[in-house]
Structure formats: C-alpha cells, structure tokens
C-alpha cells in the first residue's frame, strides 16, 4: 500500500499509530494544525522508528490543503484522528466543535472523493453508546449522544454509513475506542494535554510528578463495588496495533464498526492504586461531586474485533501505568520540557 495520510497524526493516538505503521513498513504523511499537539512529537517518532515522517501543516477544514497533501504524496488511505475532544469545552463551544469535527470531516471525505481515495479509518468513541442499557457494550447497542462532542462523533458515523450506502465501493472502518492510556515503552512519546487534563490517567500522572497537588475523584456513590466510576482502559500501543489490523482488513469494500477495548473495567480507585504501585508515588486524592454527564460503568465487548481482525488488547493495567509513568517522569512538562 502507498503512503497513509494521518489527520491529527501529531496527537496522542495518531503519534503512537504512526510508530506502528512505520515499524510495519508503511510510509506516513502527518496532516496536523498543531492546535492540540507539538511538532517535537514527530522528531520523537522518527527517533523511535529510524524512519522519516512527512509533515503537512494544515487544517482539515480546508479541502484544498487536504487534496494537495494526498496528491503530493500519492496517499492510498486516510486515518482520520483530527478532532476537538474535550467534552466540557464542547458544551460551552458547540459551534467550534461541530465546525472542526463535522465540517472538517466533510472536507476530509470530499478531498478523498476528489482524489479517488476511498479507504478510511475513523476515530470514533465509546461515547456514541450514550448511557449503557447493558454491559459489556456490543456494537449493536443503540447509539445516542449526551453532549456536542459525542454528537459530533455520532453525526460523522451516520455520514459515513450514508456515504457507504450511496457508494458501496468505499472501505470504511469506524473504530470505537474505549479509554486509551499509557505511552510508548521508550518513554519518548505519550499523552501531553494542554492545560488541566480532563482525563483521569494524565491527571494522575501530573499529580505523581508534582505538577498538581490532589486528584479529585468525581463521585463515590456510583452503583459499583467501591462507589467510583468504572471504565475500560486500554494501552495506546494496543490501540495503535488495532489500526494496523483494521487497515489490513480494509482490502474489500465495507463499512464496519468495531469496539477497541479490553473488555475489563477498572474503577477510579483501582487505577489510583495501580499507578501508586507502578510509580512508587503516593497520589493524594479527595472525593468531589459526580461530573455532569458521567456514567457509572462503561466497558466493551471486544469479541467482534477479535473475530474480524484477530486483534486483542494484550497489555495489562500494570503496563499501562508503568509506561505512563516512564513517559511522565522523563518529560515532566511533556514535549515542552
Ligand atoms: P489529540 O488532541 O491528542 O490529537 C488530535 C490531533 O488533531 C491534534 O494533534 C490536533 O492538533 C489535531 N487537530 C485538531 N483539529 C485539527 C484541524 N482542524 N486540522 C488539523 N489538525 C487538527 O487527541 P487524541 O487523544 O489523539 O484523539 C484522536 C482521535 O481519537 C480523536 O478523533 C478523538 O476524538 C478520538 N478518541 C480519543 C479518545 C481519548 O481518550 N484520547 C477516546 C475516544 C476517541
Ligand atoms: N475522573 C475523576 N477525576 C478526574 C478525571 C476523571 O474522578 O480528574 C473519573 C471520571 O469521573 C470517570 C473516570 O475517571 O469515572 C474516567 O474519566 P475520563 O475523563 O478519563 O474518561 P471518560 O469519562 O471520558 O470515559
């Protein structure tokens, strides 16, 4: 296969996927506006793999920039990661979210059509299941959205299904990620949120390294064994390998939705204790009210991805914590260290 265009390829999941693609012998073109990432990440990806990365600084809302990137490098497939992803911010600034995520994706699709590229992996999320009606979540669970970020993912999924109905020759993989955490084992790349982290693992890592004092645990009265929320955390390298498998599977026309998760849920307190063990640091925490929109428990039934792709998440929670800690304490201030 020719080069692969990674929109948002400088971000957390895109950079780890880039490493796995390069290691598997693919050429990659990263298309990113660095609104939520740092160019340094691409030097690190090159350092890890010993291969070079093509970079196009551009915005997915501009179709011409996307078309130029695809034709210049003769890209054969697109993995579309670029997106704004903060749930709280999406409730305050819905128009920015719909513009960046939905309008941006339409430009990606139109640029693909104009250049004759019809192989696409799209980063969706477990958030499209809304409040779980049963657990573990299967791909056939009803879809709904409780905030503009989630709705942008759902709208895009619907657009992709419509596109495939009208043009069945397209090869589309909709990947519904559960909770990606961890970092590459080299400690050279990892999650580097701008400002206060919204997600649990980067917040804990910043407490451990001394950037923040106390973790607030949102809710201790959920109907779970210890009262704190349960999620399906998966190692970002397992997730990256899932993209590689999904891309190999897109050798025939289809529009496939797949969960990428481990199938195991851990509570907030279990994560805190696992991180303390891996890092040797104490994580001071206090309980705070529930976060609006949070569900008690969310975890995947990952059996379809195993059946269809032969993919299964391999890395343990201990590994997720060790790798997060290695990345964070070697890069206290992330890529700006
Ligand atoms: P990230 O913010 O680290 O990466 C996104 C990248 O897209 C960034 O490098 C950013 O600069 C770039 N970008 C944003 N808007 C752009 C635009 N208009 N033009 C060009 N580039 C733009 O996020 P991530 O965690 O790597 O997430 C990647 C994808 O996975 C997103 O679509 C996200 O919604 C989805 N996802 C993430 C999670 C998670 O917990 N991290 C969970 C489920 C789904
Ligand atoms: N969480 C928390 N404190 C934080 C961040 C998250 O208690 O500072 C909890 C949150 O309520 C949820 C879990 O940790 O139960 C995972 O949250 P995250 O935002 O990482 O993932 P999501 O809720 O989007 O699945």
Tab-separated table of C-alpha atoms and ligand atoms in Angstrom:
chain	number	residue	atom	x	y	z
A	1	UNK	CA	0.000	0.000	0.000
A	2	UNK	CA	1.167	3.555	-0.721
A	3	UNK	CA	1.579	6.250	1.926
A	4	UNK	CA	-1.146	6.748	4.509
A	5	UNK	CA	-2.429	10.184	5.471
A	6	UNK	CA	-2.882	10.628	9.226
A	7	UNK	CA	-5.039	13.662	10.007
A	8	UNK	CA	-4.236	14.629	13.589
A	9	UNK	CA	-1.197	12.377	13.334
A	10	UNK	CA	0.789	14.525	15.785
A	11	UNK	CA	-1.727	13.880	18.562
A	12	UNK	CA	-1.655	11.263	21.289
A	13	UNK	CA	-3.221	8.314	19.438
A	14	UNK	CA	-2.027	9.416	15.984
A	15	UNK	CA	1.637	9.517	17.032
A	16	UNK	CA	1.517	6.013	18.539
A	17	UNK	CA	-0.285	4.698	15.461
A	18	UNK	CA	2.341	6.378	13.269
A	19	UNK	CA	5.068	4.427	15.072
A	20	UNK	CA	3.319	1.093	14.492
A	21	UNK	CA	2.641	1.922	10.826
A	22	UNK	CA	6.276	2.911	10.225
A	23	UNK	CA	7.515	-0.202	12.028
A	24	UNK	CA	5.264	-2.291	9.777
A	25	UNK	CA	6.856	-0.716	6.690
A	26	UNK	CA	4.227	1.886	5.749
A	27	UNK	CA	5.047	5.441	4.726
A	28	UNK	CA	3.086	8.080	6.624
A	29	UNK	CA	2.080	11.659	5.989
A	30	UNK	CA	1.018	13.575	9.090
A	31	UNK	CA	-1.525	16.333	8.440
A	32	UNK	CA	-1.965	18.464	11.546
A	33	UNK	CA	-2.531	22.085	12.561
A	34	UNK	CA	-0.891	21.517	15.987
A	35	UNK	CA	-3.893	23.022	17.761
A	36	UNK	CA	-3.522	20.326	20.420
A	37	UNK	CA	-0.033	18.930	19.834
A	38	UNK	CA	3.629	19.856	19.465
A	39	UNK	CA	5.837	19.378	16.370
A	40	UNK	CA	8.515	17.819	18.608
A	41	UNK	CA	6.421	14.638	18.666
A	42	UNK	CA	7.362	13.901	15.060
A	43	UNK	CA	11.102	14.041	15.817
A	44	UNK	CA	10.458	11.541	18.586
A	45	UNK	CA	8.500	9.250	16.243
A	46	UNK	CA	11.470	9.374	13.842
A	47	UNK	CA	13.873	8.668	16.702
A	48	UNK	CA	11.884	5.593	17.802
A	49	UNK	CA	11.461	4.126	14.335
A	50	UNK	CA	14.582	5.333	12.498
A	51	UNK	CA	12.240	6.284	9.626
A	52	UNK	CA	11.194	9.671	8.344
A	53	UNK	CA	7.762	11.212	8.627
A	54	UNK	CA	6.311	13.537	6.000
A	55	UNK	CA	4.597	16.518	7.588
A	56	UNK	CA	1.943	18.773	6.118
A	57	UNK	CA	0.926	21.613	8.407
A	58	UNK	CA	-2.700	22.176	7.513
A	59	UNK	CA	-6.260	22.361	8.704
A	60	UNK	CA	-8.861	19.696	7.904
A	61	UNK	CA	-11.431	22.424	7.374
A	62	UNK	CA	-9.572	23.335	4.174
A	63	UNK	CA	-10.275	20.797	1.459
A	64	UNK	CA	-7.622	22.177	-0.917
A	65	UNK	CA	-4.867	21.623	1.666
A	66	UNK	CA	-6.002	18.033	2.155
A	67	UNK	CA	-6.150	17.377	-1.592
A	68	UNK	CA	-2.672	18.815	-2.062
A	69	UNK	CA	-1.304	16.548	0.696
A	70	UNK	CA	-2.976	13.447	-0.763
A	71	UNK	CA	-1.791	14.101	-4.320
A	72	UNK	CA	1.717	15.284	-3.417
A	73	UNK	CA	2.448	12.060	-1.549
A	74	UNK	CA	0.102	9.787	-3.540
A	75	UNK	CA	-1.677	8.664	-0.354
A	76	UNK	CA	-3.736	5.486	-0.672
A	77	UNK	CA	-5.652	5.581	2.601
A	78	UNK	CA	-6.618	8.033	5.329
A	79	UNK	CA	-6.729	7.549	9.080
A	80	UNK	CA	-8.770	10.426	10.401
A	81	UNK	CA	-7.877	11.295	14.000
A	82	UNK	CA	-8.074	15.114	13.859
A	83	UNK	CA	-10.763	16.442	16.112
A	84	UNK	CA	-11.503	18.576	19.159
A	85	UNK	CA	-12.146	16.176	22.041
A	86	UNK	CA	-12.868	17.938	25.343
A	87	UNK	CA	-16.428	17.112	26.417
A	88	UNK	CA	-16.836	20.075	28.807
A	89	UNK	CA	-15.494	22.550	26.264
A	90	UNK	CA	-17.842	21.106	23.632
A	91	UNK	CA	-20.814	22.066	25.828
A	92	UNK	CA	-19.522	25.642	26.085
A	93	UNK	CA	-18.490	25.996	22.433
A	94	UNK	CA	-20.715	23.681	20.368
A	95	UNK	CA	-20.288	25.577	17.115
A	96	UNK	CA	-16.486	25.280	17.210
A	97	UNK	CA	-16.873	21.565	17.846
A	98	UNK	CA	-19.311	20.984	15.003
A	99	UNK	CA	-17.213	23.108	12.682
A	100	UNK	CA	-13.947	21.387	13.473
A	101	UNK	CA	-15.259	17.840	13.782
A	102	UNK	CA	-18.237	17.570	11.430
A	103	UNK	CA	-17.382	20.190	8.817
A	104	UNK	CA	-13.718	19.139	8.993
A	105	UNK	CA	-14.656	15.514	8.368
A	106	UNK	CA	-16.822	16.508	5.385
A	107	UNK	CA	-13.776	18.244	3.911
A	108	UNK	CA	-11.699	15.109	4.502
A	109	UNK	CA	-14.322	12.991	2.719
A	110	UNK	CA	-14.655	15.427	-0.164
A	111	UNK	CA	-10.881	15.601	-0.584
A	112	UNK	CA	-10.781	11.791	-0.624
A	113	UNK	CA	-13.530	11.627	-3.250
A	114	UNK	CA	-11.831	14.258	-5.397
A	115	UNK	CA	-8.548	12.345	-5.337
A	116	UNK	CA	-10.073	8.876	-5.737
A	117	UNK	CA	-9.043	7.579	-2.297
A	118	UNK	CA	-11.789	5.547	-0.620
A	119	UNK	CA	-10.084	3.694	2.230
A	120	UNK	CA	-10.737	5.324	5.603
A	121	UNK	CA	-10.342	4.560	9.279
A	122	UNK	CA	-12.268	6.910	11.525
A	123	UNK	CA	-11.651	7.521	15.249
A	124	UNK	CA	-14.986	7.108	16.922
A	125	UNK	CA	-15.572	6.601	20.611
A	126	UNK	CA	-17.491	4.541	23.139
A	127	UNK	CA	-19.286	7.806	23.903
A	128	UNK	CA	-21.637	7.060	20.960
A	129	UNK	CA	-23.334	4.415	23.135
A	130	UNK	CA	-24.652	7.121	25.495
A	131	UNK	CA	-25.871	5.706	28.808
A	132	UNK	CA	-25.294	1.929	28.614
A	133	UNK	CA	-28.506	-0.121	28.562
A	134	UNK	CA	-26.468	-3.265	29.191
A	135	UNK	CA	-22.818	-4.228	29.712
A	136	UNK	CA	-20.489	-5.174	28.145
A	137	UNK	CA	-21.305	-2.951	25.178
A	138	UNK	CA	-21.714	-4.643	21.821
A	139	UNK	CA	-21.501	-2.787	18.511
A	140	UNK	CA	-25.267	-3.341	18.094
A	141	UNK	CA	-26.085	-1.384	21.290
A	142	UNK	CA	-28.356	1.620	20.455
A	143	UNK	CA	-26.448	4.828	19.719
A	144	UNK	CA	-27.114	8.195	21.361
A	145	UNK	CA	-25.256	11.298	22.453
A	146	UNK	CA	-25.358	13.399	25.596
A	147	UNK	CA	-23.038	16.286	24.627
A	148	UNK	CA	-21.844	18.058	21.452
A	149	UNK	CA	-18.546	16.128	21.304
A	150	UNK	CA	-20.390	12.804	21.393
A	151	UNK	CA	-22.987	14.100	18.943
A	152	UNK	CA	-20.257	15.160	16.519
A	153	UNK	CA	-18.956	11.553	16.557
A	154	UNK	CA	-22.440	10.152	16.047
A	155	UNK	CA	-23.209	12.553	13.192
A	156	UNK	CA	-19.948	11.576	11.492
A	157	UNK	CA	-20.704	7.870	11.927
A	158	UNK	CA	-24.110	8.439	10.286
A	159	UNK	CA	-22.493	10.390	7.451
A	160	UNK	CA	-20.057	7.509	6.876
A	161	UNK	CA	-22.877	4.941	6.806
A	162	UNK	CA	-24.808	7.123	4.317
A	163	UNK	CA	-21.699	7.547	2.195
A	164	UNK	CA	-21.174	3.794	2.087
A	165	UNK	CA	-24.830	3.135	1.205
A	166	UNK	CA	-24.515	5.526	-1.745
A	167	UNK	CA	-21.004	4.400	-2.730
A	168	UNK	CA	-20.590	0.770	-1.686
A	169	UNK	CA	-17.080	0.625	-3.122
A	170	UNK	CA	-15.777	2.632	-0.117
A	171	UNK	CA	-13.778	0.801	2.546
A	172	UNK	CA	-14.603	2.338	5.907
A	173	UNK	CA	-13.609	1.246	9.389
A	174	UNK	CA	-15.337	3.031	12.263
A	175	UNK	CA	-13.238	2.321	15.355
A	176	UNK	CA	-14.940	2.968	18.687
A	177	UNK	CA	-12.173	3.477	21.213
A	178	UNK	CA	-12.772	2.942	24.895
A	179	UNK	CA	-10.246	4.681	27.236
A	180	UNK	CA	-6.760	4.867	25.716
A	181	UNK	CA	-3.974	5.338	28.286
A	182	UNK	CA	-0.269	4.556	28.581
A	183	UNK	CA	2.596	5.538	26.338
A	184	UNK	CA	5.234	4.038	24.066
A	185	UNK	CA	7.671	1.906	26.082
A	186	UNK	CA	10.590	4.134	25.016
A	187	UNK	CA	9.204	6.957	27.175
A	188	UNK	CA	9.731	9.273	24.179
A	189	UNK	CA	6.089	9.823	23.229
A	190	UNK	CA	2.960	9.947	25.379
A	191	UNK	CA	-0.118	11.961	26.230
A	192	UNK	CA	0.603	15.668	26.674
A	193	UNK	CA	-2.627	17.581	27.285
A	194	UNK	CA	-2.585	21.369	27.104
A	195	UNK	CA	-3.778	22.933	30.369
A	196	UNK	CA	-5.590	20.959	33.054
A	197	UNK	CA	-6.100	17.337	31.938
A	198	UNK	CA	-9.740	16.322	31.533
A	199	UNK	CA	-8.951	12.621	31.643
A	200	UNK	CA	-8.070	10.530	34.647
A	201	UNK	CA	-4.715	8.971	33.735
A	202	UNK	CA	-2.890	12.144	32.636
A	203	UNK	CA	-4.213	13.916	35.726
A	204	UNK	CA	-2.870	11.172	37.999
A	205	UNK	CA	0.473	11.257	36.162
A	206	UNK	CA	0.731	15.020	36.705
A	207	UNK	CA	-0.011	14.599	40.411
A	208	UNK	CA	2.649	11.877	40.677
A	209	UNK	CA	5.253	14.092	39.042
A	210	UNK	CA	4.422	17.079	41.245
A	211	UNK	CA	2.687	19.320	38.692
A	212	UNK	CA	-0.635	19.090	40.574
A	213	UNK	CA	-1.400	18.571	44.246
A	214	UNK	CA	-4.511	16.470	44.554
A	215	UNK	CA	-6.682	14.300	42.351
A	216	UNK	CA	-10.378	14.981	42.636
A	217	UNK	CA	-12.381	11.789	42.320
A	218	UNK	CA	-15.730	12.691	40.834
A	219	UNK	CA	-18.353	10.642	42.603
A	220	UNK	CA	-18.098	7.979	45.326
A	221	UNK	CA	-21.737	6.881	45.268
A	222	UNK	CA	-21.976	5.082	41.939
A	223	UNK	CA	-23.539	1.612	41.981
A	224	UNK	CA	-20.087	-0.005	41.618
A	225	UNK	CA	-18.167	-2.122	44.177
A	226	UNK	CA	-16.162	0.836	45.565
A	227	UNK	CA	-18.573	3.614	44.521
A	228	UNK	CA	-16.248	5.156	41.885
A	229	UNK	CA	-16.766	5.079	38.112
A	230	UNK	CA	-15.662	2.099	36.030
A	231	UNK	CA	-14.071	2.364	32.560
A	232	UNK	CA	-12.358	0.107	30.037
A	233	UNK	CA	-8.750	1.403	29.907
A	234	UNK	CA	-6.631	0.125	27.038
A	235	UNK	CA	-2.968	0.621	26.259
A	236	UNK	CA	-2.450	3.129	23.433
A	237	UNK	CA	0.050	0.778	21.746
A	238	UNK	CA	-2.589	-1.980	21.641
A	239	UNK	CA	-4.967	0.590	20.168
A	240	UNK	CA	-2.357	1.604	17.589
A	241	UNK	CA	-1.874	-2.046	16.585
A	242	UNK	CA	-5.667	-2.301	16.229
A	243	UNK	CA	-5.438	0.369	13.490
A	244	UNK	CA	-2.815	-1.653	11.663
A	245	UNK	CA	-5.022	-4.757	11.734
A	246	UNK	CA	-8.099	-2.767	10.683
A	247	UNK	CA	-6.230	-1.261	7.749
A	248	UNK	CA	-5.156	-4.736	6.595
A	249	UNK	CA	-8.781	-5.816	6.830
A	250	UNK	CA	-9.994	-2.968	4.574
A	251	UNK	CA	-8.869	-4.798	1.442
A	252	UNK	CA	-12.505	-5.195	0.360
A	253	UNK	CA	-15.401	-2.702	0.247
A	254	UNK	CA	-17.270	-2.467	3.546
A	255	UNK	CA	-18.404	-0.164	6.322
A	256	UNK	CA	-17.533	-1.810	9.584
A	257	UNK	CA	-17.927	-0.557	13.168
A	258	UNK	CA	-15.714	-2.139	15.815
A	259	UNK	CA	-15.135	-1.690	19.520
A	260	UNK	CA	-11.497	-1.375	20.532
A	261	UNK	CA	-11.289	-2.062	24.255
A	262	UNK	CA	-10.072	-4.784	26.612
A	263	UNK	CA	-13.459	-5.905	27.930
A	264	UNK	CA	-12.313	-5.344	31.528
A	265	UNK	CA	-13.464	-2.413	33.642
A	266	UNK	CA	-11.454	-0.778	36.430
A	267	UNK	CA	-12.691	1.767	38.956
A	268	UNK	CA	-11.051	5.137	39.587
A	269	UNK	CA	-9.673	3.868	42.909
A	270	UNK	CA	-8.233	0.757	41.254
A	271	UNK	CA	-6.425	2.988	38.760
A	272	UNK	CA	-5.083	5.225	41.524
A	273	UNK	CA	-3.740	2.231	43.455
A	274	UNK	CA	-2.225	0.594	40.371
A	275	UNK	CA	-0.471	3.853	39.486
A	276	UNK	CA	0.861	4.253	43.032
A	277	UNK	CA	2.323	0.749	42.830
A	278	UNK	CA	3.965	1.300	39.426
A	279	UNK	CA	5.364	4.740	40.208
A	280	UNK	CA	6.213	4.325	43.894
A	281	UNK	CA	4.482	7.699	44.452
A	282	UNK	CA	1.529	8.490	46.659
A	283	UNK	CA	-1.408	10.073	44.830
A	284	UNK	CA	-3.292	12.330	47.250
A	285	UNK	CA	-6.972	12.389	46.366
A	286	UNK	CA	-10.254	13.767	47.631
A	287	UNK	CA	-13.818	12.961	46.706
A	288	UNK	CA	-15.865	15.533	44.826
A	289	UNK	CA	-19.404	15.516	43.378
A	290	UNK	CA	-20.111	13.493	40.241
A	291	UNK	CA	-19.117	15.081	36.933
A	292	UNK	CA	-22.155	16.036	34.839
A	293	UNK	CA	-22.832	13.517	32.105
A	294	UNK	CA	-20.634	10.733	33.559
A	295	UNK	CA	-21.969	7.189	33.569
A	296	UNK	CA	-21.297	4.673	36.366
A	297	UNK	CA	-19.726	1.968	34.207
A	298	UNK	CA	-18.668	1.558	30.608
A	299	UNK	CA	-16.744	-1.353	29.101
A	300	UNK	CA	-16.570	-3.130	25.782
A	301	UNK	CA	-17.438	-6.474	24.430
A	302	UNK	CA	-14.309	-6.683	22.244
A	303	UNK	CA	-15.165	-10.069	20.693
A	304	UNK	CA	-16.068	-8.718	17.243
A	305	UNK	CA	-12.618	-7.144	16.796
A	306	UNK	CA	-11.080	-10.490	17.766
A	307	UNK	CA	-13.295	-12.418	15.340
A	308	UNK	CA	-12.898	-9.990	12.429
A	309	UNK	CA	-9.364	-8.638	12.856
A	310	UNK	CA	-7.753	-11.236	15.088
A	311	UNK	CA	-6.979	-8.278	17.375
A	312	UNK	CA	-6.998	-8.368	21.146
A	313	UNK	CA	-5.550	-5.883	23.645
A	314	UNK	CA	-2.545	-7.582	25.270
A	315	UNK	CA	-1.061	-5.045	27.673
A	316	UNK	CA	-2.052	-5.168	31.358
A	317	UNK	CA	-3.085	-2.329	33.661
A	318	UNK	CA	0.325	-2.565	35.339
A	319	UNK	CA	1.969	-1.985	31.953
A	320	UNK	CA	-0.359	0.949	31.214
A	321	UNK	CA	0.690	2.599	34.500
A	322	UNK	CA	4.412	1.820	34.136
A	323	UNK	CA	4.545	3.230	30.616
A	324	UNK	CA	2.548	6.351	31.563
A	325	UNK	CA	4.919	6.932	34.476
A	326	UNK	CA	8.072	6.431	32.368
A	327	UNK	CA	6.825	8.987	29.842
A	328	UNK	CA	5.702	11.493	32.502
A	329	UNK	CA	8.751	11.468	34.735
A	330	UNK	CA	11.143	11.716	31.773
A	331	UNK	CA	9.048	14.569	30.327
A	332	UNK	CA	7.685	16.438	33.319
A	333	UNK	CA	6.239	19.199	31.151
A	334	UNK	CA	5.530	16.965	28.173
A	335	UNK	CA	7.044	17.978	24.848
A	336	UNK	CA	7.725	21.452	26.283
A	337	UNK	CA	10.040	20.004	28.959
B	1	LIG	P1	-5.264	14.693	20.280
B	1	LIG	O1	-5.896	16.007	20.572
B	1	LIG	O2	-4.024	14.325	21.006
B	1	LIG	O3	-4.987	14.567	18.716
B	1	LIG	C1	-5.795	15.214	17.762
B	1	LIG	C2	-4.868	15.930	16.783
B	1	LIG	O4	-5.674	16.570	15.803
B	1	LIG	C3	-4.000	17.000	17.445
B	1	LIG	O5	-2.662	16.811	17.039
B	1	LIG	C4	-4.574	18.307	16.888
B	1	LIG	O6	-3.561	19.301	16.759
B	1	LIG	C5	-5.138	17.861	15.562
B	1	LIG	N1	-6.241	18.682	15.056
B	1	LIG	C6	-7.361	19.092	15.716
B	1	LIG	N2	-8.114	19.837	14.917
B	1	LIG	C7	-7.479	19.908	13.710
B	1	LIG	C8	-7.771	20.528	12.473
B	1	LIG	N3	-8.873	21.290	12.308
B	1	LIG	N4	-6.919	20.374	11.439
B	1	LIG	C9	-5.774	19.636	11.593
B	1	LIG	N5	-5.457	19.029	12.745
B	1	LIG	C10	-6.292	19.166	13.789
B	1	LIG	O7	-6.400	13.585	20.509
B	1	LIG	P2	-6.256	12.002	20.605
B	1	LIG	O8	-6.490	11.612	22.013
B	1	LIG	O9	-5.047	11.543	19.895
B	1	LIG	O10	-7.553	11.571	19.803
B	1	LIG	C11	-7.522	11.189	18.448
B	1	LIG	C12	-8.908	10.822	18.000
B	1	LIG	O11	-9.394	9.763	18.819
B	1	LIG	C13	-9.921	11.942	18.115
B	1	LIG	O12	-10.790	11.880	16.999
B	1	LIG	C14	-10.674	11.608	19.388
B	1	LIG	O13	-11.981	12.108	19.384
B	1	LIG	C15	-10.673	10.102	19.338
B	1	LIG	N6	-10.824	9.486	20.662
B	1	LIG	C16	-9.944	9.777	21.654
B	1	LIG	C17	-10.108	9.211	22.910
B	1	LIG	C18	-9.164	9.552	24.041
B	1	LIG	O14	-9.498	9.287	25.200
B	1	LIG	N7	-7.977	10.093	23.793
B	1	LIG	C19	-11.178	8.335	23.158
B	1	LIG	C20	-12.052	8.041	22.111
B	1	LIG	C21	-11.871	8.623	20.867
B	2	LIG	N1	-12.227	11.093	36.800
B	2	LIG	C1	-12.025	11.588	38.072
B	2	LIG	N2	-11.191	12.675	38.221
B	2	LIG	C2	-10.567	13.273	37.166
B	2	LIG	C3	-10.782	12.746	35.868
B	2	LIG	C4	-11.640	11.660	35.726
B	2	LIG	O1	-12.563	11.072	39.054
B	2	LIG	O2	-9.839	14.246	37.358
B	2	LIG	C5	-13.089	9.890	36.637
B	2	LIG	C6	-14.323	10.105	35.785
B	2	LIG	O3	-15.392	10.557	36.573
B	2	LIG	C7	-14.530	8.693	35.202
B	2	LIG	C8	-13.123	8.140	35.064
B	2	LIG	O4	-12.323	8.910	35.963
B	2	LIG	O5	-15.252	7.876	36.126
B	2	LIG	C9	-12.548	8.250	33.651
B	2	LIG	O6	-12.674	9.596	33.214
B	2	LIG	P1	-12.075	10.088	31.815
B	2	LIG	O7	-12.451	11.527	31.656
B	2	LIG	O8	-10.633	9.733	31.758
B	2	LIG	O9	-12.808	9.155	30.746
B	2	LIG	P2	-14.357	9.156	30.284
B	2	LIG	O10	-15.203	9.539	31.461
B	2	LIG	O11	-14.443	10.118	29.170
B	2	LIG	O12	-14.618	7.743	29.867
